[in-house]
Short mmCIF file of C-alpha atoms in Angstrom, two decimals:
data_model
loop_
_atom_site.label_atom_id
_atom_site.label_comp_id
_atom_site.label_asym_id
_atom_site.label_seq_id
_atom_site.Cartn_x
_atom_site.Cartn_y
_atom_site.Cartn_z
CA MET A 1 -145.74 -101.12 -173.57
CA THR A 2 -148.35 -102.36 -172.86
CA ALA A 3 -152.00 -101.20 -174.51
CA LEU A 4 -153.64 -101.00 -170.47
CA ALA A 5 -149.77 -98.88 -169.70
CA ARG A 6 -150.58 -96.25 -172.42
CA ARG A 7 -154.53 -95.35 -171.26
CA ASN A 8 -153.04 -95.28 -167.74
CA GLY A 9 -150.37 -92.75 -168.51
CA ARG A 10 -152.58 -90.91 -171.01
CA THR A 11 -155.04 -90.95 -168.68
CA ALA A 12 -152.64 -89.29 -165.97
CA ALA A 13 -151.10 -86.94 -167.82
CA LEU A 14 -155.09 -85.87 -168.34
CA ALA A 15 -155.37 -85.56 -164.68
CA ALA A 16 -152.60 -84.09 -163.45
CA LEU A 17 -153.62 -81.24 -166.64
CA LEU A 18 -157.01 -81.02 -165.14
CA VAL A 19 -154.81 -80.18 -161.86
CA ALA A 20 -153.01 -78.69 -162.94
CA CYS A 21 -155.44 -76.15 -164.79
CA MET A 22 -157.62 -76.03 -161.93
CA VAL A 23 -154.64 -74.44 -159.38
CA GLY A 24 -154.20 -71.95 -161.82
CA LEU A 25 -157.93 -71.01 -162.54
CA ALA A 26 -158.29 -70.29 -158.33
CA PHE A 27 -155.03 -68.02 -158.39
CA ALA A 28 -156.56 -65.99 -161.30
CA SER A 29 -160.48 -66.19 -160.12
CA VAL A 30 -159.79 -63.22 -157.75
CA PRO A 31 -158.31 -60.98 -160.12
CA LEU A 32 -160.95 -62.23 -162.73
CA TYR A 33 -163.77 -61.76 -159.88
CA ARG A 34 -162.02 -58.27 -159.60
CA LEU A 35 -162.33 -57.26 -163.21
CA PHE A 36 -165.95 -58.10 -164.39
CA CYS A 37 -166.70 -56.02 -161.10
CA GLN A 38 -165.66 -53.02 -162.27
CA VAL A 39 -166.39 -54.07 -165.54
CA THR A 40 -170.06 -53.96 -164.96
CA GLY A 41 -170.97 -52.79 -161.79
CA PHE A 42 -172.40 -56.04 -160.05
CA GLY A 43 -171.49 -56.70 -156.27
CA GLY A 44 -171.22 -52.66 -155.28
CA THR A 45 -168.33 -51.73 -157.09
CA PRO A 46 -168.88 -48.69 -158.39
CA LEU A 47 -167.58 -47.82 -162.19
CA ARG A 48 -164.96 -46.09 -163.17
CA ALA A 49 -165.01 -42.90 -165.60
CA GLU A 50 -161.96 -42.85 -167.99
CA ASN A 51 -163.17 -39.85 -170.28
CA TYR A 52 -165.29 -38.71 -168.16
CA ALA A 53 -166.04 -35.51 -170.85
CA GLY A 54 -169.73 -33.84 -168.16
CA SER A 55 -171.94 -34.46 -171.10
CA LEU A 56 -174.92 -35.77 -168.65
CA ALA A 57 -178.06 -33.08 -167.98
CA PRO A 58 -179.30 -34.09 -164.58
CA ALA A 59 -182.29 -35.55 -164.42
CA GLY A 60 -183.83 -32.80 -162.22
CA LYS A 61 -184.20 -36.06 -159.26
CA MET A 62 -182.40 -35.87 -156.10
CA ILE A 63 -180.88 -38.75 -153.92
CA ARG A 64 -178.46 -38.98 -151.12
CA VAL A 65 -175.22 -40.16 -151.04
CA ARG A 66 -174.05 -41.10 -147.34
CA PHE A 67 -169.91 -41.26 -146.93
CA ASP A 68 -168.21 -44.17 -145.43
CA ALA A 69 -164.56 -44.51 -143.74
CA ASN A 70 -163.16 -47.68 -142.09
CA THR A 71 -159.05 -47.73 -141.67
CA ASN A 72 -158.27 -50.84 -140.68
CA SER A 73 -156.83 -51.78 -137.35
CA ALA A 74 -152.96 -52.37 -138.88
CA LEU A 75 -153.00 -49.08 -139.90
CA PRO A 76 -152.02 -45.94 -137.91
CA TRP A 77 -154.38 -42.84 -139.31
CA SER A 78 -157.88 -40.91 -138.46
CA PHE A 79 -159.78 -41.55 -141.86
CA ALA A 80 -162.88 -39.77 -141.97
CA PRO A 81 -165.34 -38.70 -144.63
CA GLU A 82 -165.77 -34.41 -144.36
CA SER A 83 -169.35 -34.78 -145.11
CA LYS A 84 -171.40 -37.61 -143.81
CA VAL A 85 -174.00 -37.15 -145.85
CA GLU A 86 -175.68 -35.14 -149.16
CA ARG A 87 -177.78 -34.74 -151.47
CA VAL A 88 -176.86 -34.66 -154.91
CA ALA A 89 -178.93 -34.38 -158.08
CA ILE A 90 -178.90 -37.31 -160.52
CA GLY A 91 -176.99 -37.06 -163.34
CA ALA A 92 -174.33 -33.82 -161.73
CA ARG A 93 -170.43 -34.17 -161.16
CA GLU A 94 -169.94 -33.59 -157.91
CA MET A 95 -167.12 -34.14 -155.16
CA ALA A 96 -166.69 -35.58 -151.44
CA PHE A 97 -163.95 -34.97 -149.46
CA TYR A 98 -162.29 -37.23 -147.31
CA THR A 99 -159.66 -36.69 -144.55
CA ALA A 100 -156.98 -39.08 -143.82
CA ARG A 101 -154.21 -38.18 -141.24
CA ASN A 102 -150.87 -40.19 -139.83
CA LEU A 103 -151.41 -40.43 -136.78
CA GLY A 104 -147.35 -42.69 -136.30
CA ASP A 105 -144.11 -41.17 -136.11
CA ARG A 106 -142.98 -43.21 -139.69
CA PRO A 107 -144.08 -42.28 -143.35
CA VAL A 108 -146.67 -44.80 -143.85
CA THR A 109 -148.92 -45.72 -147.37
CA GLY A 110 -151.70 -47.25 -147.46
CA THR A 111 -154.47 -48.06 -150.15
CA ALA A 112 -158.46 -47.74 -150.17
CA THR A 113 -161.12 -50.90 -151.09
CA PHE A 114 -164.01 -48.96 -151.94
CA ASN A 115 -168.15 -50.26 -152.16
CA VAL A 116 -171.38 -48.77 -152.90
CA THR A 117 -174.61 -49.98 -151.27
CA PRO A 118 -177.19 -50.97 -152.06
CA ALA A 119 -175.39 -54.19 -154.53
CA LYS A 120 -177.84 -52.89 -157.48
CA ALA A 121 -176.46 -48.93 -157.15
CA GLY A 122 -172.88 -50.28 -157.28
CA GLN A 123 -173.77 -50.15 -161.22
CA TYR A 124 -174.56 -46.39 -161.54
CA PHE A 125 -172.35 -44.77 -159.37
CA THR A 126 -169.39 -43.95 -161.73
CA LYS A 127 -166.24 -42.08 -159.92
CA ILE A 128 -164.45 -39.20 -162.13
CA GLN A 129 -161.17 -39.02 -159.71
CA CYS A 130 -161.08 -40.80 -156.33
CA PHE A 131 -158.12 -41.83 -154.62
CA CYS A 132 -158.32 -44.62 -153.82
CA PHE A 133 -157.19 -45.33 -157.76
CA ASN A 134 -153.98 -45.00 -155.93
CA GLU A 135 -152.15 -45.43 -153.14
CA GLN A 136 -151.98 -42.80 -151.04
CA THR A 137 -148.10 -42.04 -148.67
CA LEU A 138 -148.58 -39.87 -145.31
CA LYS A 139 -145.36 -38.47 -144.19
CA PRO A 140 -145.59 -39.05 -139.94
CA GLY A 141 -148.71 -36.57 -138.74
CA GLU A 142 -149.10 -35.06 -142.13
CA GLU A 143 -153.28 -34.69 -143.11
CA VAL A 144 -154.57 -35.08 -146.64
CA ARG A 145 -158.06 -33.98 -148.11
CA MET A 146 -158.74 -35.92 -150.56
CA PRO A 147 -161.23 -35.87 -153.43
CA VAL A 148 -163.35 -38.73 -154.66
CA VAL A 149 -165.71 -36.85 -158.03
CA TYR A 150 -168.89 -38.73 -158.95
CA PHE A 151 -171.69 -38.66 -160.95
CA VAL A 152 -174.79 -40.86 -160.83
CA ASP A 153 -175.84 -42.12 -163.78
CA PRO A 154 -179.08 -40.95 -165.14
CA LYS A 155 -179.66 -44.60 -166.41
CA ILE A 156 -180.96 -45.32 -163.10
CA LEU A 157 -184.07 -44.49 -163.59
CA GLU A 158 -184.84 -46.15 -166.17
CA ASP A 159 -184.02 -49.29 -163.94
CA ALA A 160 -187.53 -50.13 -163.02
CA ASP A 161 -185.04 -52.10 -159.00
CA ALA A 162 -183.55 -49.38 -159.45
CA SER A 163 -184.69 -46.29 -159.18
CA ARG A 164 -186.69 -46.68 -156.42
CA ILE A 165 -183.37 -46.02 -154.47
CA ASP A 166 -183.30 -43.06 -151.90
CA GLU A 167 -179.21 -43.63 -150.83
CA ILE A 168 -176.03 -44.57 -151.62
CA THR A 169 -173.40 -45.44 -150.07
CA LEU A 170 -170.41 -45.48 -150.01
CA SER A 171 -167.94 -47.00 -148.38
CA TYR A 172 -163.69 -46.66 -148.13
CA THR A 173 -161.51 -48.81 -146.48
CA PHE A 174 -157.87 -48.09 -145.68
CA TYR A 175 -155.30 -51.35 -145.59
CA PRO A 176 -151.58 -50.50 -145.32
CA VAL A 177 -149.82 -51.75 -148.52
CA ASP A 178 -147.29 -54.66 -147.40
CA SER A 179 -143.90 -53.37 -147.89
CA ALA A 180 -142.70 -56.42 -148.15
CA LYS A 181 -144.37 -56.26 -152.03
CA LYS A 182 -142.86 -52.78 -152.82
CA GLN A 183 -139.32 -53.54 -152.41
CA SER A 184 -140.13 -55.89 -155.63
#
């Protein structure tokens, strides 16, 4: 085998390896980005408090939290917040409720995605407990109240940009869970 043939073979192998790495990165990018957003609060993704012990003291400043609800057209549910807007103390543990009702004639499982706007507030909005952490299955005609336990971290007052925020919107969208995915 000539030196030229060896170099061409090595170049082809490196090119194939590069393509394989790019394809792998493309498949991993969405889960990695989601994980990055959940850890940092980037892009309006609220943080999740796994071991919240309720040690935050309210900061004495109030902020409005607006609640928004949407459903994908393929999901036969009605879904809405019980209260559209609440004034809450920054640092205080709060609870809000959403109501979901299955309007269909068979059990349906849904999962909620969520977002916080403005995006800068996402890193200070922390959910302790949320229906969005798990899939929800509703029987035909069943209606449920779903709680969200959260707080706005007092560190928001130390952020020069975020301290001027006077309203945070917590938005959920429910989607049907792919039944083919559930069977595997």
